[in-house]
Amino acid sequence: MSISIEKMKSIGDLNVNLPKKSLEKFAYNVRSYFATVENDIHRIRPDEAIDIISALTAFKKYFESETEWERLTLCALNTLQKGVQRSMIDKIASFSGMTHLAYATNDLTNIAPALKPFHEGINKILLDNLDDLLKGTKKNDFYTEGNYEVIKGLSGPLSYLLHTCNDDDRMRDMVDRIIDILVRRAKDIMIAGYRVPGWHYYPSTMEKLFMTESAANGVINYGLSHGMAAPLVTLSTAYNKGFHNEGLVEAIDGLVSEFMKAHYYVNGIAYWPGRITFEQYIGIDKKYEVSGQMSWCYSSIGILRSLYLSGVLTSNSITEQFAQKELEKIAAMDLSDYALPQMIVCHGFVGTAAVLNAMYLDTGNVQFLQNTVKMIETCATMDTEQFFEHEKRVARGKNTPLRVDMHGHLEGYNGIIQTVLSILRGVQNGNDKRLLIA
């Protein structure tokens, strides 16, 4: 077996403690997952290989054999290289795309410096793809699409470049260009005689999957995964790193103002509407003020973390304190009120645990640990068979297709074990940055 149970059971740098039996169960589950990786390694898809590389990086120190770790890593890298050559990986996306791959290989290079030339090649391809994409910015319809979000849009590569550009002139130039696009996007626009935020856009394919309305006049999306919480974090990060482009401060302030205007309370807890149509925004149609899931992708957890980070990064104490206070109220809620039936990162326990843990690391407030520990213990002790059976029950109960997998970070078992380890050790990695949690 690849993973040493004894090394896993005796993790010596724990930031969060689990009961001894739970930690032991987690160790066996991790070993079982990497046994599956060994069996699958020659037939995985390129997008799966990215997250497998990420997991291999995270768990390297717990492998029995350095040689076995290198073999699995090189196999995954070979699949990735073929995928890139055959254009099987999205050109810029931070999930199953080149930004995702850049984040994963950046972390890998930190522990395997000999792979730096491969990582530099990935950076070059990403920048070339961005150059090609940004040729369309002179067309007005470029600004009526969901191309600002973090999953497949420009907030993903902007986040990556801000964390890695340092003194690289081409990277810094690309940062400037993307900032200017997002600043332009932030400007209000007129639709049917009404002024609405520039983040309003005609529904993308992704939006239509989640909407019952036709939304012919477009959608404003407040979420972190597909909405304007992502540019709030990335633009605030840019400001903090010394990029002071014209209109940047106004764009950040406008985003904060929009979030502060749109929130409402249910039983004393702050919520946002997620996505609303133009008609709902201007008040022709009714907005429904209901509670929602406490997930990374939508609702209060992801949005409040975005507001908190923006407040810290731009020294806006009012925004920072508001977000922290509201998150403390959520941390004190009963876990059953989180309305999270799944374990996964995207809209499940472990993604929410990552946000609460990030708040603990930033503030030292142990209140954020209480539900974090409960959630990760549930996730850590669930093996792969139990995971899939649980997710099948959830899908049957909702009468929806099964959308989870073994090797994906966002909706897979891979993401669960990586996030649990990150929380246990208190060491945030590229995945936390990619998800705009850190």
GROMACS .gro file of C-alpha atoms in nm:
model
  438
    1MET     CA    1   0.000   0.000   0.000
    2SER     CA    2   0.119   0.354  -0.078
    3ILE     CA    3   0.013   0.534   0.242
    4SER     CA    4   0.165   0.452   0.581
    5ILE     CA    5  -0.107   0.412   0.842
    6GLU     CA    6   0.143   0.473   1.121
    7LYS     CA    7   0.261   0.802   0.967
    8MET     CA    8  -0.099   0.915   0.923
    9LYS     CA    9  -0.198   0.814   1.278
   10SER     CA   10   0.093   1.004   1.428
   11ILE     CA   11   0.052   1.336   1.248
   12GLY     CA   12   0.267   1.551   1.473
   13ASP     CA   13   0.171   1.899   1.358
   14LEU     CA   14  -0.204   1.901   1.425
   15ASN     CA   15  -0.377   2.236   1.449
   16VAL     CA   16  -0.718   2.072   1.504
   17ASN     CA   17  -0.755   1.753   1.707
   18LEU     CA   18  -0.987   1.463   1.628
   19PRO     CA   19  -1.058   1.172   1.863
   20LYS     CA   20  -0.796   0.898   1.828
   21LYS     CA   21  -1.037   0.649   1.667
   22SER     CA   22  -1.159   0.908   1.416
   23LEU     CA   23  -0.804   0.999   1.316
   24GLU     CA   24  -0.723   0.630   1.274
   25LYS     CA   25  -1.031   0.581   1.056
   26PHE     CA   26  -0.926   0.880   0.847
   27ALA     CA   27  -0.583   0.725   0.799
   28TYR     CA   28  -0.737   0.402   0.668
   29ASN     CA   29  -0.971   0.597   0.440
   30VAL     CA   30  -0.679   0.791   0.293
   31ARG     CA   31  -0.489   0.469   0.230
   32SER     CA   32  -0.796   0.320   0.062
   33TYR     CA   33  -0.830   0.627  -0.162
   34PHE     CA   34  -0.470   0.607  -0.280
   35ALA     CA   35  -0.514   0.234  -0.345
   36THR     CA   36  -0.791   0.341  -0.585
   37VAL     CA   37  -0.554   0.597  -0.739
   38GLU     CA   38  -0.300   0.318  -0.800
   39ASN     CA   39  -0.566   0.107  -0.972
   40ASP     CA   40  -0.699   0.398  -1.181
   41ILE     CA   41  -0.376   0.584  -1.261
   42HIS     CA   42  -0.342   0.460  -1.622
   43ARG     CA   43  -0.704   0.535  -1.718
   44ILE     CA   44  -0.779   0.866  -1.550
   45ARG     CA   45  -0.895   1.171  -1.745
   46PRO     CA   46  -0.676   1.484  -1.762
   47ASP     CA   47  -0.917   1.682  -1.541
   48GLU     CA   48  -0.902   1.403  -1.278
   49ALA     CA   49  -0.522   1.402  -1.302
   50ILE     CA   50  -0.509   1.765  -1.187
   51ASP     CA   51  -0.681   1.687  -0.856
   52ILE     CA   52  -0.485   1.364  -0.815
   53ILE     CA   53  -0.163   1.566  -0.850
   54SER     CA   54  -0.297   1.800  -0.582
   55ALA     CA   55  -0.371   1.508  -0.349
   56LEU     CA   56  -0.030   1.351  -0.411
   57THR     CA   57   0.128   1.684  -0.318
   58ALA     CA   58  -0.077   1.715   0.001
   59PHE     CA   59  -0.010   1.359   0.123
   60LYS     CA   60   0.351   1.313   0.004
   61LYS     CA   61   0.498   1.297   0.356
   62TYR     CA   62   0.270   1.004   0.448
   63PHE     CA   63   0.379   0.774   0.164
   64GLU     CA   64   0.566   0.455   0.253
   65SER     CA   65   0.793   0.490  -0.048
   66GLU     CA   66   0.930   0.800  -0.222
   67THR     CA   67   0.967   0.588  -0.535
   68GLU     CA   68   0.599   0.495  -0.535
   69TRP     CA   69   0.501   0.861  -0.488
   70GLU     CA   70   0.723   0.959  -0.782
   71ARG     CA   71   0.576   0.684  -1.002
   72LEU     CA   72   0.219   0.792  -0.940
   73THR     CA   73   0.308   1.159  -0.982
   74LEU     CA   74   0.486   1.104  -1.313
   75CYS     CA   75   0.196   0.894  -1.445
   76ALA     CA   76  -0.049   1.172  -1.358
   77LEU     CA   77   0.179   1.436  -1.512
   78ASN     CA   78   0.203   1.230  -1.831
   79THR     CA   79  -0.178   1.223  -1.856
   80LEU     CA   80  -0.189   1.597  -1.795
   81GLN     CA   81   0.070   1.668  -2.062
   82LYS     CA   82  -0.125   1.465  -2.319
   83GLY     CA   83  -0.446   1.642  -2.216
   84VAL     CA   84  -0.291   1.985  -2.267
   85GLN     CA   85  -0.143   1.884  -2.603
   86ARG     CA   86  -0.482   1.756  -2.722
   87SER     CA   87  -0.669   2.067  -2.593
   88MET     CA   88  -0.868   1.851  -2.348
   89ILE     CA   89  -0.832   2.102  -2.063
   90ASP     CA   90  -1.029   2.428  -2.056
   91LYS     CA   91  -0.817   2.724  -2.167
   92ILE     CA   92  -0.842   2.939  -1.851
   93ALA     CA   93  -1.082   2.782  -1.599
   94SER     CA   94  -0.981   2.749  -1.235
   95PHE     CA   95  -1.183   2.424  -1.219
   96SER     CA   96  -1.075   2.158  -1.471
   97GLY     CA   97  -0.881   2.420  -1.665
   98MET     CA   98  -0.539   2.578  -1.706
   99THR     CA   99  -0.565   2.796  -1.394
  100HIS     CA  100  -0.654   2.484  -1.196
  101LEU     CA  101  -0.350   2.308  -1.342
  102ALA     CA  102  -0.129   2.609  -1.272
  103TYR     CA  103  -0.234   2.614  -0.905
  104ALA     CA  104  -0.173   2.238  -0.869
  105THR     CA  105   0.169   2.240  -1.034
  106ASN     CA  106   0.271   2.550  -0.837
  107ASP     CA  107   0.213   2.358  -0.512
  108LEU     CA  108   0.385   2.051  -0.658
  109THR     CA  109   0.692   2.250  -0.761
  110ASN     CA  110   0.733   2.372  -0.404
  111ILE     CA  111   0.807   2.014  -0.293
  112ALA     CA  112   0.959   1.892  -0.622
  113PRO     CA  113   1.170   2.181  -0.763
  114ALA     CA  114   1.294   1.969  -1.054
  115LEU     CA  115   0.947   2.008  -1.209
  116LYS     CA  116   0.977   2.386  -1.230
  117PRO     CA  117   1.024   2.388  -1.612
  118PHE     CA  118   0.693   2.199  -1.652
  119HIS     CA  119   0.517   2.450  -1.428
  120GLU     CA  120   0.668   2.743  -1.620
  121GLY     CA  121   0.535   2.587  -1.941
  122ILE     CA  122   0.186   2.573  -1.790
  123ASN     CA  123   0.212   2.941  -1.693
  124LYS     CA  124   0.307   3.031  -2.050
  125ILE     CA  125   0.012   2.839  -2.199
  126LEU     CA  126  -0.226   3.005  -1.951
  127LEU     CA  127  -0.097   3.351  -2.042
  128ASP     CA  128  -0.118   3.273  -2.415
  129ASN     CA  129  -0.478   3.158  -2.371
  130LEU     CA  130  -0.564   3.473  -2.176
  131ASP     CA  131  -0.407   3.687  -2.448
  132ASP     CA  132  -0.627   3.514  -2.703
  133LEU     CA  133  -0.942   3.551  -2.490
  134LEU     CA  134  -0.886   3.919  -2.420
  135LYS     CA  135  -0.883   4.002  -2.790
  136GLY     CA  136  -1.260   4.004  -2.757
  137THR     CA  137  -1.273   4.278  -2.495
  138LYS     CA  138  -1.330   4.550  -2.754
  139LYS     CA  139  -1.672   4.400  -2.830
  140ASN     CA  140  -1.959   4.507  -2.607
  141ASP     CA  141  -2.102   4.156  -2.583
  142PHE     CA  142  -1.786   4.055  -2.394
  143TYR     CA  143  -1.937   4.241  -2.100
  144THR     CA  144  -2.278   4.069  -2.108
  145GLU     CA  145  -2.151   3.720  -2.023
  146GLY     CA  146  -2.062   3.542  -1.700
  147ASN     CA  147  -1.692   3.571  -1.773
  148TYR     CA  148  -1.601   3.743  -1.445
  149GLU     CA  149  -1.674   3.450  -1.211
  150VAL     CA  150  -1.427   3.213  -1.048
  151ILE     CA  151  -1.521   2.871  -1.189
  152LYS     CA  152  -1.461   2.943  -1.559
  153GLY     CA  153  -1.418   3.320  -1.569
  154LEU     CA  154  -1.149   3.581  -1.515
  155SER     CA  155  -1.154   3.590  -1.134
  156GLY     CA  156  -0.985   3.248  -1.135
  157PRO     CA  157  -0.672   3.336  -1.333
  158LEU     CA  158  -0.656   3.680  -1.169
  159SER     CA  159  -0.642   3.513  -0.827
  160TYR     CA  160  -0.366   3.278  -0.942
  161LEU     CA  161  -0.158   3.550  -1.104
  162LEU     CA  162  -0.185   3.773  -0.797
  163HIS     CA  163  -0.051   3.494  -0.577
  164THR     CA  164   0.237   3.403  -0.809
  165CYS     CA  165   0.334   3.697  -1.033
  166ASN     CA  166   0.607   3.853  -0.812
  167ASP     CA  167   0.843   4.033  -1.053
  168ASP     CA  168   0.730   3.856  -1.372
  169ASP     CA  169   0.653   4.141  -1.613
  170ARG     CA  170   0.420   3.942  -1.839
  171MET     CA  171   0.217   3.816  -1.544
  172ARG     CA  172   0.190   4.163  -1.392
  173ASP     CA  173   0.081   4.306  -1.726
  174MET     CA  174  -0.193   4.043  -1.746
  175VAL     CA  175  -0.303   4.129  -1.392
  176ASP     CA  176  -0.341   4.493  -1.497
  177ARG     CA  177  -0.544   4.398  -1.802
  178ILE     CA  178  -0.784   4.174  -1.610
  179ILE     CA  179  -0.828   4.434  -1.334
  180ASP     CA  180  -0.922   4.694  -1.597
  181ILE     CA  181  -1.181   4.453  -1.745
  182LEU     CA  182  -1.338   4.385  -1.406
  183VAL     CA  183  -1.337   4.757  -1.324
  184ARG     CA  184  -1.521   4.829  -1.649
  185ARG     CA  185  -1.758   4.545  -1.569
  186ALA     CA  186  -1.833   4.706  -1.230
  187LYS     CA  187  -1.973   5.023  -1.386
  188ASP     CA  188  -2.352   5.057  -1.379
  189ILE     CA  189  -2.541   5.000  -1.702
  190MET     CA  190  -2.889   5.102  -1.822
  191ILE     CA  191  -3.144   4.832  -1.908
  192ALA     CA  192  -3.500   4.925  -2.008
  193GLY     CA  193  -3.452   5.265  -1.848
  194TYR     CA  194  -3.325   5.126  -1.516
  195ARG     CA  195  -2.975   5.151  -1.375
  196VAL     CA  196  -2.833   4.814  -1.267
  197PRO     CA  197  -2.486   4.688  -1.165
  198GLY     CA  198  -2.249   4.599  -1.446
  199TRP     CA  199  -2.228   4.246  -1.307
  200HIS     CA  200  -2.574   4.197  -1.461
  201TYR     CA  201  -2.549   3.966  -1.760
  202TYR     CA  202  -2.759   3.748  -1.985
  203PRO     CA  203  -2.778   3.399  -1.837
  204SER     CA  204  -2.490   3.173  -1.926
  205THR     CA  205  -2.539   2.800  -1.981
  206MET     CA  206  -2.455   2.744  -1.616
  207GLU     CA  207  -2.713   2.996  -1.494
  208LYS     CA  208  -2.989   2.837  -1.703
  209LEU     CA  209  -2.929   2.503  -1.532
  210PHE     CA  210  -3.043   2.654  -1.201
  211MET     CA  211  -3.321   2.888  -1.313
  212THR     CA  212  -3.691   2.840  -1.378
  213GLU     CA  213  -3.739   3.196  -1.511
  214SER     CA  214  -3.638   3.285  -1.866
  215ALA     CA  215  -3.449   3.593  -1.740
  216ALA     CA  216  -3.452   3.755  -2.084
  217ASN     CA  217  -3.317   4.078  -1.933
  218GLY     CA  218  -3.044   3.902  -1.742
  219VAL     CA  219  -2.936   3.798  -1.395
  220ILE     CA  220  -2.745   3.945  -1.104
  221ASN     CA  221  -2.561   3.670  -0.920
  222TYR     CA  222  -2.440   3.731  -0.563
  223GLY     CA  223  -2.279   3.389  -0.507
  224LEU     CA  224  -1.910   3.309  -0.471
  225SER     CA  225  -1.885   3.028  -0.725
  226HIS     CA  226  -2.059   3.194  -1.021
  227GLY     CA  227  -2.129   3.543  -0.893
  228MET     CA  228  -1.978   3.876  -0.803
  229ALA     CA  229  -1.837   3.770  -0.466
  230ALA     CA  230  -1.539   3.633  -0.662
  231PRO     CA  231  -1.431   3.965  -0.819
  232LEU     CA  232  -1.480   4.128  -0.478
  233VAL     CA  233  -1.206   3.903  -0.336
  234THR     CA  234  -0.972   3.921  -0.635
  235LEU     CA  235  -0.998   4.298  -0.681
  236SER     CA  236  -0.941   4.348  -0.308
  237THR     CA  237  -0.636   4.121  -0.328
  238ALA     CA  238  -0.507   4.325  -0.621
  239TYR     CA  239  -0.544   4.646  -0.422
  240ASN     CA  240  -0.363   4.491  -0.124
  241LYS     CA  241  -0.074   4.384  -0.349
  242GLY     CA  242  -0.018   4.736  -0.474
  243PHE     CA  243  -0.224   4.747  -0.793
  244HIS     CA  244  -0.403   5.082  -0.786
  245ASN     CA  245  -0.565   5.092  -1.130
  246GLU     CA  246  -0.802   5.377  -1.209
  247GLY     CA  247  -1.148   5.295  -1.079
  248LEU     CA  248  -1.034   4.997  -0.869
  249VAL     CA  249  -1.130   5.144  -0.531
  250GLU     CA  250  -1.468   5.253  -0.667
  251ALA     CA  251  -1.530   4.904  -0.806
  252ILE     CA  252  -1.454   4.741  -0.470
  253ASP     CA  253  -1.668   4.993  -0.283
  254GLY     CA  254  -1.953   4.939  -0.529
  255LEU     CA  255  -1.942   4.563  -0.481
  256VAL     CA  256  -1.940   4.596  -0.103
  257SER     CA  257  -2.229   4.843  -0.120
  258GLU     CA  258  -2.430   4.605  -0.339
  259PHE     CA  259  -2.381   4.317  -0.096
  260MET     CA  260  -2.470   4.532   0.203
  261LYS     CA  261  -2.784   4.651   0.025
  262ALA     CA  262  -2.898   4.304  -0.083
  263HIS     CA  263  -2.874   4.107   0.242
  264TYR     CA  264  -3.168   4.026   0.465
  265TYR     CA  265  -3.223   3.840   0.792
  266VAL     CA  266  -3.406   3.518   0.872
  267ASN     CA  267  -3.415   3.435   1.245
  268GLY     CA  268  -3.133   3.682   1.302
  269ILE     CA  269  -2.900   3.525   1.041
  270ALA     CA  270  -2.783   3.720   0.734
  271TYR     CA  271  -2.865   3.577   0.391
  272TRP     CA  272  -2.840   3.683   0.026
  273PRO     CA  273  -3.072   3.594  -0.261
  274GLY     CA  274  -2.809   3.404  -0.463
  275ARG     CA  275  -2.919   3.492  -0.815
  276ILE     CA  276  -3.203   3.727  -0.906
  277THR     CA  277  -3.352   3.842  -1.236
  278PHE     CA  278  -3.352   4.199  -1.363
  279GLU     CA  279  -3.723   4.219  -1.282
  280GLN     CA  280  -3.662   4.108  -0.924
  281TYR     CA  281  -3.374   4.353  -0.888
  282ILE     CA  282  -3.578   4.658  -0.989
  283GLY     CA  283  -3.878   4.544  -0.785
  284ILE     CA  284  -4.126   4.449  -1.057
  285ASP     CA  285  -4.116   4.085  -0.946
  286LYS     CA  286  -4.095   3.972  -0.585
  287LYS     CA  287  -3.764   3.860  -0.429
  288TYR     CA  288  -3.802   3.564  -0.196
  289GLU     CA  289  -3.626   3.620   0.135
  290VAL     CA  290  -3.570   3.269   0.262
  291SER     CA  291  -3.293   3.085   0.444
  292GLY     CA  292  -3.052   2.872   0.243
  293GLN     CA  293  -2.769   2.623   0.262
  294MET     CA  294  -2.456   2.738   0.447
  295SER     CA  295  -2.225   2.643   0.162
  296TRP     CA  296  -1.905   2.762   0.000
  297CYS     CA  297  -2.063   2.819  -0.340
  298TYR     CA  298  -2.372   3.019  -0.240
  299SER     CA  299  -2.543   3.174   0.060
  300SER     CA  300  -2.398   3.335   0.367
  301ILE     CA  301  -2.080   3.136   0.436
  302GLY     CA  302  -1.910   3.205   0.102
  303ILE     CA  303  -2.033   3.562   0.067
  304LEU     CA  304  -1.946   3.664   0.424
  305ARG     CA  305  -1.598   3.516   0.389
  306SER     CA  306  -1.559   3.724   0.070
  307LEU     CA  307  -1.670   4.039   0.253
  308TYR     CA  308  -1.438   3.961   0.544
  309LEU     CA  309  -1.138   3.915   0.315
  310SER     CA  310  -1.222   4.234   0.127
  311GLY     CA  311  -1.243   4.426   0.454
  312VAL     CA  312  -0.906   4.294   0.573
  313LEU     CA  313  -0.731   4.343   0.238
  314THR     CA  314  -0.854   4.701   0.190
  315SER     CA  315  -0.843   4.803   0.559
  316ASN     CA  316  -1.219   4.853   0.563
  317SER     CA  317  -1.287   4.779   0.929
  318ILE     CA  318  -1.664   4.829   0.895
  319THR     CA  319  -1.693   4.554   0.631
  320GLU     CA  320  -1.449   4.328   0.818
  321GLN     CA  321  -1.633   4.361   1.150
  322PHE     CA  322  -1.976   4.314   0.991
  323ALA     CA  323  -1.868   3.992   0.821
  324GLN     CA  324  -1.694   3.855   1.130
  325LYS     CA  325  -1.994   3.927   1.353
  326GLU     CA  326  -2.236   3.757   1.113
  327LEU     CA  327  -2.005   3.457   1.071
  328GLU     CA  328  -1.978   3.422   1.449
  329LYS     CA  329  -2.358   3.398   1.463
  330ILE     CA  330  -2.350   3.123   1.200
  331ALA     CA  331  -2.073   2.941   1.388
  332ALA     CA  332  -2.302   2.931   1.692
  333MET     CA  333  -2.592   2.775   1.497
  334ASP     CA  334  -2.690   2.414   1.539
  335LEU     CA  335  -2.531   2.211   1.261
  336SER     CA  336  -2.872   2.080   1.150
  337ASP     CA  337  -2.968   2.438   1.057
  338TYR     CA  338  -2.688   2.454   0.798
  339ALA     CA  339  -2.913   2.255   0.559
  340LEU     CA  340  -2.614   2.069   0.412
  341PRO     CA  341  -2.703   1.710   0.316
  342GLN     CA  342  -2.374   1.643   0.134
  343MET     CA  343  -2.010   1.607   0.244
  344ILE     CA  344  -1.841   1.766  -0.059
  345VAL     CA  345  -1.645   2.090  -0.093
  346CYS     CA  346  -1.881   2.280  -0.325
  347HIS     CA  347  -2.207   2.272  -0.133
  348GLY     CA  348  -2.134   2.033   0.151
  349PHE     CA  349  -1.990   2.001   0.500
  350VAL     CA  350  -1.621   2.004   0.418
  351GLY     CA  351  -1.625   2.324   0.210
  352THR     CA  352  -1.813   2.506   0.485
  353ALA     CA  353  -1.570   2.366   0.742
  354ALA     CA  354  -1.283   2.511   0.536
  355VAL     CA  355  -1.438   2.859   0.553
  356LEU     CA  356  -1.499   2.841   0.930
  357ASN     CA  357  -1.147   2.709   0.982
  358ALA     CA  358  -1.006   2.997   0.778
  359MET     CA  359  -1.191   3.235   1.010
  360TYR     CA  360  -1.039   3.057   1.310
  361LEU     CA  361  -0.689   3.084   1.164
  362ASP     CA  362  -0.742   3.455   1.092
  363THR     CA  363  -0.909   3.558   1.418
  364GLY     CA  364  -0.806   3.297   1.676
  365ASN     CA  365  -1.172   3.280   1.784
  366VAL     CA  366  -1.227   2.919   1.899
  367GLN     CA  367  -1.599   2.957   1.837
  368PHE     CA  368  -1.526   2.891   1.470
  369LEU     CA  369  -1.377   2.551   1.559
  370GLN     CA  370  -1.683   2.396   1.720
  371ASN     CA  371  -1.883   2.312   1.409
  372THR     CA  372  -1.565   2.277   1.203
  373VAL     CA  373  -1.456   1.978   1.412
  374LYS     CA  374  -1.802   1.820   1.400
  375MET     CA  375  -1.816   1.850   1.022
  376ILE     CA  376  -1.469   1.719   0.945
  377GLU     CA  377  -1.507   1.427   1.186
  378THR     CA  378  -1.818   1.319   0.994
  379CYS     CA  379  -1.629   1.356   0.664
  380ALA     CA  380  -1.302   1.201   0.785
  381THR     CA  381  -1.467   0.882   0.908
  382MET     CA  382  -1.671   0.819   0.592
  383ASP     CA  383  -1.496   0.576   0.357
  384THR     CA  384  -1.541   0.578  -0.019
  385GLU     CA  385  -1.818   0.318  -0.022
  386GLN     CA  386  -2.013   0.502   0.248
  387PHE     CA  387  -1.954   0.831   0.067
  388PHE     CA  388  -2.107   0.713  -0.261
  389GLU     CA  389  -2.397   0.539  -0.088
  390HIS     CA  390  -2.469   0.856   0.111
  391GLU     CA  391  -2.456   1.074  -0.200
  392LYS     CA  392  -2.684   0.833  -0.389
  393ARG     CA  393  -2.941   0.859  -0.110
  394VAL     CA  394  -2.924   1.239  -0.127
  395ALA     CA  395  -2.968   1.234  -0.507
  396ARG     CA  396  -3.264   0.993  -0.482
  397GLY     CA  397  -3.423   1.209  -0.212
  398LYS     CA  398  -3.395   1.519  -0.431
  399ASN     CA  399  -3.477   1.329  -0.752
  400THR     CA  400  -3.162   1.471  -0.910
  401PRO     CA  401  -2.872   1.307  -1.100
  402LEU     CA  402  -2.569   1.191  -0.897
  403ARG     CA  403  -2.305   1.463  -0.939
  404VAL     CA  404  -2.015   1.337  -0.728
  405ASP     CA  405  -1.704   1.142  -0.819
  406MET     CA  406  -1.394   0.981  -0.673
  407HIS     CA  407  -1.111   1.205  -0.790
  408GLY     CA  408  -1.258   1.556  -0.819
  409HIS     CA  409  -1.182   1.824  -0.562
  410LEU     CA  410  -1.501   2.026  -0.585
  411GLU     CA  411  -1.756   1.743  -0.584
  412GLY     CA  412  -1.548   1.436  -0.508
  413TYR     CA  413  -1.391   1.224  -0.237
  414ASN     CA  414  -1.049   1.365  -0.329
  415GLY     CA  415  -1.159   1.711  -0.211
  416ILE     CA  416  -1.289   1.574   0.117
  417ILE     CA  417  -0.965   1.410   0.226
  418GLN     CA  418  -0.749   1.701   0.107
  419THR     CA  419  -0.962   1.956   0.292
  420VAL     CA  420  -0.976   1.748   0.610
  421LEU     CA  421  -0.595   1.722   0.610
  422SER     CA  422  -0.557   2.096   0.545
  423ILE     CA  423  -0.786   2.174   0.840
  424LEU     CA  424  -0.619   1.922   1.070
  425ARG     CA  425  -0.276   2.070   1.000
  426GLY     CA  426  -0.386   2.434   0.975
  427VAL     CA  427  -0.191   2.465   0.650
  428GLN     CA  428  -0.382   2.633   0.369
  429ASN     CA  429  -0.278   2.537   0.016
  430GLY     CA  430  -0.343   2.624  -0.347
  431ASN     CA  431  -0.693   2.478  -0.332
  432ASP     CA  432  -0.790   2.720  -0.054
  433LYS     CA  433  -0.657   3.010  -0.264
  434ARG     CA  434  -0.829   2.876  -0.577
  435LEU     CA  435  -1.160   2.863  -0.392
  436LEU     CA  436  -1.095   3.222  -0.265
  437ILE     CA  437  -1.109   3.100   0.096
  438ALA     CA  438  -0.751   3.204   0.176
   0.00000   0.00000   0.00000
